[in-house]
Amino acid sequence: MRTVETVVLLVALATVVATFAGRLRVPAPSLLVLVGLAAASLPGAPAVHVAPQVISLVVLPPLLYAASEELAWRDLRAVWRPVAVLAVGLVLASAAAVAGVTVALAPVPISMAFVLGAVLASTDPVAVSALARRLALPARAQALVQAESLFNDGTSLVLFQVAVSIAVGGAVGMSLAHMVLHGAGEFFVLAGGGVLAGSVVAAGAVVLRRRITDPVLETVTALITPYVAYLLGQQLHVSGVTAVIVAGLVIGAWRSKITTAQTRLQLHSVYQTIIFVLEAVVFALIGLELPTLVRDLGHAGRWPLAVLAVTATLIATRVAWVFPAFAISGWRRGMRRPSWPVPAVVSWAGTRGVVPLAAALSIPLTTNSGAALPQRDLVLVLAAGTIVISLIVQGFTLEPLARLAGFGPAVPGPGHEETLARLRMAEAGLARLDELANDGAAPDEVIDRLRASLQARIGTTRARTGPSPGAERTARTERELRGDLINAETDELTRLYDAGTISAATRGRLQRNLDLETTRLTEGQQ
């Protein structure tokens, strides 16, 4: 019961914090971490211990799946070269740099230092996606940041599995060269097996969902797909994370062909709710967990200095990779002088969050021989401390840096590209309606009603591209009148239900139609 109470309290707290974060225009994850730290520091605050399985199995699959499903193949193909450089080269460089700094400043064996390096090499796709939504970054930069963050996680977690297997298997007597060769072989086995497992799950999900007609069953199928991919990867002793990412990419490419409009609306709402709850709980737990880990460590030592050094190392390594990668990419595309704004934002966007926390908490307690894993508690403190600093410092300063670099806030509502697409779609519908009218496919009154609806949509859309004051007033007046009519219809629907004329089911269906129309009117005002 204590666990259930804690989760409910965290969700309620996260809702309040997210509301204030939106008003204050600060990132909700960073604010949640601060609130968690403050709560854990209060007198009498209970010690918080998070089971590794809760994060790695319950939280990670849906978060990674949702991020990968949103990534378009076309965008990925456009940026695959810099993504490969950052998601592979930068991960390996970050892990090696962190391992070196850790060995130099903390009493951690080299095998556990590489475990820490692999943990912290992964960035947080949640913060990156939030940044892309808030700021008007160039389309290529948005695709690069999101794709790099996603594949960065996949690479780092595969590397983490390799490092853990070496640490628990005992690296005593193993030369560094032997460790590297052993790790490289295991890396390719884990990653390749994860790709195959994810492809199999995606193929099965596509075949199944094309045959499902019930939106509820399809929603359930979509929700369990990331867990099936993850568990299959774990059962086959390959990378479950890679399996989830591959499954999400493949199913995302097929989504429009295997789902209906109703299912897509339902899935979007369900996934948004689930992702919010999971992210809220985990980010709050990051702040709550750190004081507990420090108390369990039992001695202060030099860990604060090591945390600061590791954080600085991660930032410096990322800057050292991102700026040359962008300069080379720009040179290939014919740019004479490298531009600093985009690489500066990309460099600072490497915050650590849910994924490295999940990896850190899943570090085994013992080696294969049954002995306690050396310095596990210290590694957890170093990882959690770095994550907290990253979320607070980089999280709160990322948007100001982006604005300094010239990227203003994203304009709410449809932009020029979306407005033009809506106009072309409505014109195509009107042209098709004219063809049907000439063929006598429907009564004239039906054709006239549909033509009037399409012409009104075209007029409203054209008004956004450069409307005259009169057209703007006309569109606004029409929306306001329709809003009043919807309110009147809602009142009458309530009266019919209260009088017992209609059932609750009928009321629910009609209310949903009114809600959808209200949503369309709201979108038209933006």
XYZ file of C-alpha atoms in Angstrom:
526
model
C 0.000 0.000 0.000
C 2.904 2.327 0.705
C 4.048 2.000 -2.926
C 0.575 2.754 -4.274
C 0.230 5.794 -1.999
C 3.646 7.058 -3.096
C 2.814 6.741 -6.810
C -0.552 8.507 -6.407
C 1.098 11.294 -4.405
C 3.835 11.687 -7.019
C 1.324 11.893 -9.889
C -0.711 14.520 -8.022
C 2.470 16.460 -7.201
C 3.668 16.220 -10.788
C 0.372 17.571 -12.099
C 0.658 20.647 -9.890
C 4.336 21.133 -10.763
C 3.680 20.727 -14.499
C 0.945 23.374 -14.287
C 3.275 25.887 -12.638
C 6.113 24.922 -15.001
C 3.938 25.849 -17.951
C 3.065 29.200 -16.402
C 6.689 29.906 -15.495
C 7.943 28.636 -18.899
C 10.494 26.335 -17.306
C 11.033 22.651 -18.100
C 8.790 20.462 -15.970
C 11.396 17.647 -15.549
C 13.924 20.025 -13.995
C 11.314 21.535 -11.689
C 10.160 18.051 -10.651
C 13.711 17.108 -9.711
C 14.035 20.225 -7.561
C 10.731 19.496 -5.831
C 11.824 15.909 -5.234
C 15.101 17.051 -3.701
C 13.277 19.525 -1.469
C 10.770 16.886 -0.349
C 13.509 14.356 0.406
C 15.372 16.944 2.505
C 12.417 17.621 4.813
C 12.683 16.271 8.375
C 11.044 12.876 8.678
C 11.002 12.247 4.938
C 10.962 8.476 4.308
C 13.847 6.802 2.517
C 12.980 6.083 -1.102
C 14.282 2.944 -2.778
C 13.242 2.208 -6.354
C 13.371 -1.388 -7.568
C 15.463 -1.662 -10.758
C 12.761 -3.719 -12.496
C 10.202 -0.939 -12.034
C 12.218 1.491 -14.143
C 13.807 -0.839 -16.694
C 10.699 -2.910 -17.439
C 7.712 -0.691 -16.642
C 8.992 2.774 -17.597
C 11.622 2.461 -20.322
C 9.777 0.488 -23.064
C 6.802 2.848 -23.557
C 8.974 5.990 -23.358
C 11.448 4.754 -25.964
C 8.693 3.293 -28.138
C 6.717 6.546 -28.186
C 9.818 8.556 -29.121
C 10.850 6.142 -31.900
C 7.323 5.879 -33.352
C 7.238 9.667 -33.835
C 10.542 9.732 -35.754
C 9.882 9.779 -39.497
C 12.057 7.675 -41.785
C 12.435 10.593 -44.185
C 13.862 12.799 -41.430
C 16.134 9.992 -40.275
C 17.540 9.421 -43.759
C 18.311 13.129 -44.056
C 20.481 13.199 -40.919
C 21.789 9.639 -40.617
C 25.459 10.572 -41.036
C 25.721 13.056 -38.137
C 23.397 10.830 -36.088
C 25.748 7.879 -36.583
C 28.739 10.000 -35.556
C 27.021 11.224 -32.412
C 25.077 8.091 -31.452
C 28.081 5.781 -31.775
C 31.290 7.813 -31.673
C 30.123 10.282 -29.033
C 28.707 7.525 -26.821
C 31.988 5.583 -26.875
C 34.037 8.745 -26.312
C 31.794 9.871 -23.412
C 31.940 6.471 -21.748
C 35.726 6.311 -22.029
C 36.195 9.887 -20.779
C 33.898 9.365 -17.773
C 35.635 6.089 -16.926
C 39.040 7.784 -16.961
C 37.932 10.681 -14.775
C 36.178 8.338 -12.330
C 39.212 6.096 -11.883
C 41.369 9.168 -11.277
C 39.103 10.771 -8.643
C 37.209 7.950 -6.945
C 38.127 4.518 -5.560
C 36.280 2.685 -8.323
C 37.723 -0.294 -10.268
C 38.066 0.233 -14.000
C 35.305 -2.250 -14.831
C 32.793 -0.350 -12.678
C 34.102 2.959 -14.041
C 33.153 1.787 -17.545
C 29.728 0.794 -16.204
C 29.286 4.363 -14.951
C 30.539 5.740 -18.273
C 28.045 3.629 -20.222
C 25.220 4.703 -17.892
C 25.904 8.414 -18.325
C 26.611 8.247 -22.067
C 22.862 8.166 -22.763
C 20.916 11.419 -23.005
C 17.284 12.181 -22.271
C 14.880 12.132 -25.272
C 12.096 13.603 -23.134
C 13.837 16.944 -22.590
C 14.908 17.074 -26.236
C 11.368 16.476 -27.505
C 10.046 19.153 -25.152
C 12.649 21.622 -26.430
C 11.697 20.893 -30.041
C 8.047 21.623 -29.241
C 8.807 24.909 -27.457
C 11.303 26.449 -29.861
C 11.294 27.184 -33.566
C 14.401 25.154 -34.383
C 15.148 24.406 -38.054
C 13.489 21.198 -39.226
C 16.839 19.497 -39.878
C 18.122 20.452 -36.419
C 14.972 19.114 -34.758
C 15.252 15.811 -36.607
C 18.958 15.539 -35.771
C 18.510 16.247 -32.049
C 15.597 13.813 -31.656
C 17.156 11.029 -33.737
C 20.541 11.400 -32.038
C 18.961 11.247 -28.596
C 16.979 8.119 -29.480
C 19.834 6.152 -31.035
C 22.210 7.487 -28.405
C 20.084 5.706 -25.814
C 20.101 2.471 -27.784
C 23.880 2.486 -28.223
C 24.658 3.446 -24.634
C 22.364 0.804 -23.145
C 23.895 -1.905 -25.307
C 27.308 -0.684 -24.154
C 25.981 -0.750 -20.587
C 25.020 -4.419 -20.933
C 28.516 -5.182 -22.183
C 30.171 -3.270 -19.320
C 27.959 -4.957 -16.710
C 28.697 -8.433 -18.068
C 32.428 -7.722 -17.759
C 32.031 -6.271 -14.250
C 29.934 -9.128 -12.845
C 31.940 -11.756 -14.707
C 35.139 -10.602 -13.086
C 37.687 -8.553 -14.983
C 40.597 -9.526 -12.749
C 43.533 -10.613 -14.840
C 41.879 -9.464 -18.056
C 43.975 -7.060 -20.067
C 42.482 -3.840 -21.404
C 42.879 -5.064 -24.990
C 41.093 -8.299 -24.112
C 38.288 -6.330 -22.460
C 37.897 -4.163 -25.568
C 37.788 -7.126 -27.962
C 35.387 -9.051 -25.758
C 33.183 -6.005 -25.372
C 33.150 -5.242 -29.134
C 32.036 -8.757 -29.993
C 29.296 -8.754 -27.386
C 28.195 -5.277 -28.485
C 27.493 -6.402 -32.050
C 25.713 -9.552 -30.881
C 23.444 -7.599 -28.537
C 22.688 -4.832 -31.037
C 22.185 -7.152 -34.022
C 19.985 -9.495 -32.024
C 17.950 -6.538 -30.795
C 17.355 -5.366 -34.365
C 16.109 -8.835 -35.373
C 13.874 -9.159 -32.301
C 12.366 -5.716 -32.858
C 11.752 -6.455 -36.544
C 9.949 -9.701 -35.712
C 7.702 -8.003 -33.143
C 6.973 -5.118 -35.525
C 6.037 -7.498 -38.357
C 3.713 -9.429 -36.074
C 2.129 -6.237 -34.729
C 1.541 -4.862 -38.240
C -0.110 -8.092 -39.407
C -2.272 -8.279 -36.278
C -3.362 -4.645 -36.243
C -4.380 -4.728 -39.906
C -6.920 -7.391 -38.980
C -8.267 -5.758 -35.812
C -11.389 -3.654 -36.239
C -12.117 -2.917 -32.584
C -10.371 0.340 -31.478
C -10.116 -0.916 -27.900
C -8.332 -4.123 -28.931
C -6.010 -2.191 -31.214
C -5.190 0.248 -28.415
C -4.342 -2.642 -26.105
C -2.184 -4.207 -28.843
C -0.314 -0.940 -29.328
C 0.237 -0.546 -25.585
C 1.721 -4.019 -25.073
C 3.905 -3.958 -28.212
C 6.907 -2.192 -26.570
C 6.771 -4.591 -23.612
C 6.641 -7.620 -25.915
C 9.652 -6.313 -27.856
C 11.607 -5.622 -24.665
C 10.818 -8.985 -23.065
C 11.615 -10.886 -26.266
C 14.999 -9.182 -26.423
C 15.679 -10.007 -22.783
C 14.622 -13.634 -23.213
C 16.913 -14.019 -26.220
C 19.762 -12.358 -24.250
C 20.040 -9.504 -26.738
C 19.276 -5.810 -26.368
C 15.645 -5.314 -25.384
C 16.075 -1.554 -25.740
C 17.214 -1.895 -29.354
C 14.263 -4.190 -30.011
C 11.854 -1.548 -28.680
C 13.398 1.237 -30.775
C 13.351 -0.827 -33.985
C 9.753 -1.932 -33.366
C 8.701 1.678 -32.836
C 10.441 2.888 -36.007
C 8.888 0.176 -38.194
C 5.369 0.481 -36.780
C 5.578 4.282 -36.978
C 6.279 3.997 -40.713
C 3.190 1.768 -41.148
C 0.918 3.605 -38.708
C -1.242 5.402 -41.275
C -1.887 2.123 -43.134
C -2.832 -0.055 -40.171
C -4.971 2.291 -38.043
C -8.224 4.177 -38.459
C -8.805 7.822 -37.603
C -10.757 6.882 -34.476
C -7.990 4.584 -33.271
C -5.315 7.192 -33.896
C -7.243 9.751 -31.828
C -7.725 7.241 -29.046
C -4.120 6.053 -29.088
C -2.807 9.598 -29.002
C -4.874 10.445 -25.933
C -3.999 7.225 -24.120
C -0.282 7.458 -24.850
C -0.092 11.128 -23.863
C -1.617 10.274 -20.491
C 0.612 7.255 -19.888
C 3.791 9.087 -20.904
C 2.956 12.024 -18.641
C 2.359 9.766 -15.640
C 5.531 7.730 -16.195
C 7.752 10.759 -16.782
C 6.292 12.627 -13.832
C 6.838 9.777 -11.418
C 10.373 9.042 -12.596
C 11.631 12.633 -12.602
C 10.259 13.169 -9.116
C 11.896 9.911 -8.015
C 15.267 11.142 -9.276
C 15.146 13.985 -6.774
C 13.787 11.763 -3.995
C 16.317 8.994 -4.582
C 19.568 10.988 -4.425
C 19.469 11.855 -0.671
C 18.667 8.212 0.095
C 21.607 6.999 -1.974
C 23.928 9.459 -0.259
C 22.781 8.284 3.188
C 23.253 4.638 2.174
C 26.787 5.402 0.998
C 27.766 5.993 4.616
C 30.690 8.356 3.993
C 31.143 11.586 2.114
C 34.592 11.060 0.652
C 35.364 12.921 -2.540
C 32.165 12.011 -4.366
C 30.888 15.622 -4.747
C 34.119 16.552 -6.521
C 33.845 13.441 -8.691
C 30.237 14.302 -9.614
C 31.233 17.804 -10.711
C 34.196 16.458 -12.670
C 32.097 13.789 -14.414
C 29.429 16.348 -15.333
C 32.024 18.740 -16.748
C 33.637 15.861 -18.659
C 30.344 14.892 -20.289
C 29.664 18.471 -21.387
C 33.201 19.039 -22.682
C 33.222 15.749 -24.583
C 29.892 16.531 -26.214
C 31.028 20.000 -27.270
C 34.257 18.551 -28.660
C 32.268 16.123 -30.847
C 29.260 18.200 -31.887
C 31.008 21.331 -33.206
C 33.449 19.470 -35.514
C 30.622 17.166 -36.689
C 28.495 20.164 -37.665
C 31.444 21.918 -39.280
C 32.208 18.876 -41.447
C 28.530 18.454 -42.329
C 28.260 22.109 -43.312
C 31.438 21.893 -45.383
C 30.001 18.931 -47.317
C 26.844 20.926 -48.026
C 28.851 23.864 -49.360
C 28.852 26.173 -46.335
C 31.987 28.321 -46.266
C 31.800 29.348 -42.614
C 30.493 27.082 -39.855
C 27.472 28.357 -37.951
C 27.508 28.262 -34.148
C 23.816 28.545 -33.041
C 22.611 25.060 -33.946
C 25.662 23.132 -32.651
C 25.573 25.216 -29.469
C 21.977 24.177 -28.789
C 22.664 20.558 -29.735
C 25.713 20.478 -27.460
C 23.786 21.813 -24.478
C 20.778 19.549 -25.180
C 22.595 16.481 -23.858
C 20.782 16.377 -20.522
C 20.692 13.104 -18.584
C 17.392 11.825 -17.235
C 15.139 8.769 -17.190
C 17.249 6.411 -19.300
C 20.552 6.683 -17.355
C 18.653 6.525 -14.061
C 16.983 3.282 -15.161
C 20.327 1.859 -16.213
C 22.038 2.879 -12.962
C 19.326 1.357 -10.790
C 19.513 -1.915 -12.735
C 23.198 -2.506 -11.897
C 23.368 -5.976 -10.267
C 24.058 -6.290 -6.557
C 26.582 -9.148 -6.830
C 29.091 -10.661 -9.209
C 28.728 -14.117 -10.751
C 30.661 -15.556 -7.809
C 28.110 -14.182 -5.320
C 30.390 -11.476 -3.917
C 29.097 -7.914 -3.572
C 29.695 -5.838 -6.675
C 32.529 -3.466 -5.713
C 31.601 0.199 -5.168
C 28.045 -0.202 -6.515
C 26.679 2.346 -4.024
C 29.311 4.902 -4.983
C 28.589 4.404 -8.696
C 24.877 4.954 -8.030
C 25.594 8.181 -6.155
C 27.882 9.449 -8.918
C 25.277 8.621 -11.574
C 22.339 10.133 -9.666
C 24.315 13.253 -8.733
C 25.341 13.841 -12.354
C 21.760 13.338 -13.548
C 20.411 15.835 -11.014
C 23.012 18.485 -11.884
C 22.402 17.955 -15.602
C 18.633 18.279 -15.286
C 18.834 21.379 -13.131
C 21.706 23.280 -14.772
C 21.243 22.321 -18.421
C 17.482 21.951 -18.108
C 16.935 25.498 -16.831
C 19.481 27.123 -19.169
C 18.778 25.261 -22.416
C 15.878 27.419 -23.573
C 17.610 30.736 -22.709
C 20.650 29.544 -24.667
C 18.452 28.661 -27.641
C 16.852 32.088 -27.532
C 20.305 33.711 -27.328
C 21.270 31.718 -30.413
C 18.333 33.241 -32.271
C 15.699 30.531 -31.987
C 12.510 32.148 -30.760
C 9.487 30.404 -29.330
C 7.492 28.183 -31.628
C 4.490 30.029 -33.019
C 1.291 28.484 -31.673
C -1.164 27.139 -34.181
C -0.540 26.069 -37.773
C 2.404 27.594 -39.571
C 2.627 28.535 -43.236
C 3.532 25.004 -44.308
C 0.567 23.454 -42.490
C -1.819 26.168 -43.697
C -0.759 25.610 -47.297
C -1.226 21.852 -46.937
C -4.728 22.327 -45.505
C -5.623 24.611 -48.393
C -4.393 22.118 -51.003
C -6.254 19.265 -49.290
C -9.528 21.200 -49.239
C -9.104 22.193 -52.886
C -8.456 18.557 -53.816
C -11.629 17.543 -51.967
C -13.615 20.230 -53.797
C -12.274 19.076 -57.181
C -13.254 15.491 -56.404
C -16.710 16.660 -55.311
C -17.187 18.391 -58.664
C -16.319 15.123 -60.437
C -18.872 13.232 -58.350
C -21.498 15.904 -59.017
C -20.965 15.582 -62.781
C -21.379 11.803 -62.504
C -24.621 12.177 -60.545
C -23.210 10.152 -57.647
C -25.381 11.885 -55.023
C -28.445 14.134 -54.755
C -27.866 17.822 -55.453
C -28.691 18.887 -51.883
C -25.989 16.574 -50.515
C -23.438 17.876 -53.019
C -24.373 21.479 -52.201
C -23.944 20.968 -48.455
C -20.522 19.359 -48.915
C -19.464 22.057 -51.378
C -20.483 24.808 -48.964
C -18.504 23.124 -46.172
C -15.356 22.800 -48.303
C -15.644 26.348 -49.632
C -15.988 27.671 -46.081
C -12.867 25.725 -45.085
C -10.956 27.093 -48.072
C -12.028 30.635 -47.236
C -10.975 30.282 -43.609
C -7.622 28.761 -44.586
C -6.887 31.433 -47.186
C -7.666 34.081 -44.579
C -4.669 32.848 -42.567
C -2.259 33.353 -45.483
C -3.072 37.045 -45.835
C -6.652 37.896 -44.988
C -8.305 41.225 -45.410
C -9.717 42.788 -42.224
C -13.252 42.087 -43.419
C -12.535 38.420 -44.121
C -10.877 38.076 -40.729
C -13.918 39.524 -38.970
C -16.247 37.311 -40.977
C -14.328 34.135 -40.091
C -14.151 35.145 -36.436
C -17.863 35.966 -36.324
C -18.741 32.644 -37.924
C -16.619 30.740 -35.381
C -18.170 32.646 -32.492
C -21.682 31.949 -33.765
C -20.917 28.265 -34.230
C -19.491 28.171 -30.717
C -22.734 29.630 -29.369
C -24.714 27.041 -31.329
C -22.606 24.230 -29.893
C -23.255 25.548 -26.381
C -26.988 25.575 -27.105
C -26.815 22.017 -28.467
C -24.896 20.919 -25.376
C -27.530 22.440 -23.100
C -30.323 20.701 -25.024
C -28.443 17.403 -24.899
C -28.148 17.737 -21.129
C -31.877 18.563 -20.858
C -32.835 15.480 -22.900
C -30.659 13.282 -20.692
C -31.959 14.774 -17.445
C -35.551 14.273 -18.662
C -34.881 10.596 -19.346
C -35.469 10.961 -23.099
C -32.072 9.558 -24.091
C -29.708 7.053 -22.502
C -26.252 7.731 -21.124
C -24.675 5.900 -24.071
C -26.515 8.080 -26.593
C -25.553 11.184 -24.651
C -21.899 10.111 -24.624
C -21.776 9.560 -28.388
C -23.443 12.889 -29.196
C -21.291 14.740 -26.666
C -18.164 13.316 -28.292
C -19.289 14.693 -31.669
C -19.816 18.129 -30.116
C -16.399 17.915 -28.428
C -14.709 17.091 -31.731
C -16.401 20.050 -33.417
C -15.380 22.329 -30.547
C -11.798 21.110 -30.959
C -11.893 21.917 -34.677
C -13.172 25.410 -33.944
C -10.421 25.923 -31.361
C -7.781 24.789 -33.863
C -9.226 27.188 -36.418
C -8.677 30.106 -34.034
C -4.969 29.313 -33.544
